Amino acid sequence: MLGALETLYQYTTARPGHRTLIDALEPFARTLESTGSLTEALEAAIKGADDTKHMLPKRGRAVYVQQKENLADAGAVGLISVLKGIVSALQ
């Protein structure tokens, strides 16, 4: 999973802290790699997405679209929905 993340980084400048779906994807990948637990990886991704509520956007659509305070990044929230479905199907 980390290999896929590194490949993705060759095509995007988005990194953790930029208020994008990467803030959910990277914790998911790293936790899955270190623990092997889909549940723990999903929890890490949810926390990463939630943390975007307090970030200023540096990449993606949120840079030029007015954001409302205390709302998580839409891409990160969308990714959580996809990850929940995948985890549910695999358990």
Coordinates of C-alpha atoms in Angstrom, one line a residue, residues 5-85:
L5 CA 1.1 6.0 -2.1
E6 CA 4.7 6.7 -3.2
T7 CA 3.6 6.2 -6.9
L8 CA 0.7 8.6 -6.3
Y9 CA 3.2 11.2 -5.0
Q10 CA 5.0 11.2 -8.3
Y11 CA 1.8 12.6 -9.9
T12 CA 0.6 15.1 -7.2
T13 CA 2.2 17.7 -5.0
A14 CA -0.5 17.1 -2.3
R15 CA 1.0 15.9 1.0
P16 CA -0.4 15.5 4.5
G17 CA -1.3 18.9 5.9
H18 CA -2.4 20.3 2.6
R19 CA -6.1 19.7 3.4
T20 CA -6.8 17.1 0.7
L21 CA -7.8 13.4 0.6
I22 CA -4.1 12.6 1.2
D23 CA -4.7 13.6 4.9
A24 CA -7.0 10.5 5.1
L25 CA -5.2 8.2 2.6
E26 CA -1.7 8.4 4.1
P27 CA -2.7 7.5 7.7
F28 CA -4.8 4.6 6.3
A29 CA -1.9 3.3 4.2
R30 CA 0.7 3.7 7.0
T31 CA -1.5 2.1 9.7
L32 CA -2.4 -0.8 7.4
E33 CA 1.2 -1.4 6.6
S34 CA 2.3 -1.3 10.3
T35 CA -0.6 -3.1 11.9
G36 CA -2.2 -5.1 9.2
S37 CA -5.6 -4.1 10.7
L38 CA -8.2 -2.7 8.4
T39 CA -10.2 -1.5 11.4
E40 CA -7.2 0.4 12.8
A41 CA -6.3 1.8 9.4
L42 CA -9.9 3.1 8.9
E43 CA -9.8 4.7 12.3
A44 CA -6.6 6.5 11.4
A45 CA -8.1 7.6 8.1
I46 CA -11.2 9.0 9.9
K47 CA -9.0 10.9 12.3
G48 CA -6.9 12.3 9.4
A49 CA -10.0 13.4 7.6
D50 CA -11.4 15.0 10.7
D51 CA -8.1 16.9 11.3
T52 CA -8.7 18.7 8.0
K53 CA -11.4 20.8 9.7
H54 CA -8.6 22.9 11.2
M55 CA -6.3 23.2 8.2
L56 CA -5.9 25.9 5.6
P57 CA -6.1 24.4 2.1
K58 CA -2.9 24.4 0.1
R59 CA -3.9 22.1 -2.8
G60 CA -7.1 21.0 -4.6
R61 CA -10.4 22.7 -5.1
A62 CA -10.6 24.0 -1.6
V63 CA -7.9 26.5 -2.4
Y64 CA -10.2 28.5 -4.6
V65 CA -13.7 27.6 -3.2
Q66 CA -14.8 29.4 -0.1
Q67 CA -14.6 27.0 2.9
K68 CA -16.8 27.0 5.9
E69 CA -15.2 26.7 9.3
N70 CA -15.2 23.3 11.0
L71 CA -16.0 21.3 7.9
A72 CA -13.6 18.6 6.9
D73 CA -12.2 18.5 3.4
A74 CA -14.8 17.0 0.9
G75 CA -12.2 14.7 -0.8
A76 CA -11.1 13.3 2.5
V77 CA -14.7 12.7 3.6
G78 CA -15.5 11.1 0.3
L79 CA -12.5 8.8 0.6
I80 CA -13.7 7.7 4.1
S81 CA -17.0 6.6 2.6
V82 CA -15.1 4.5 0.0
L83 CA -12.8 3.0 2.6
K84 CA -15.7 2.2 4.9
G85 CA -17.3 0.3 2.0

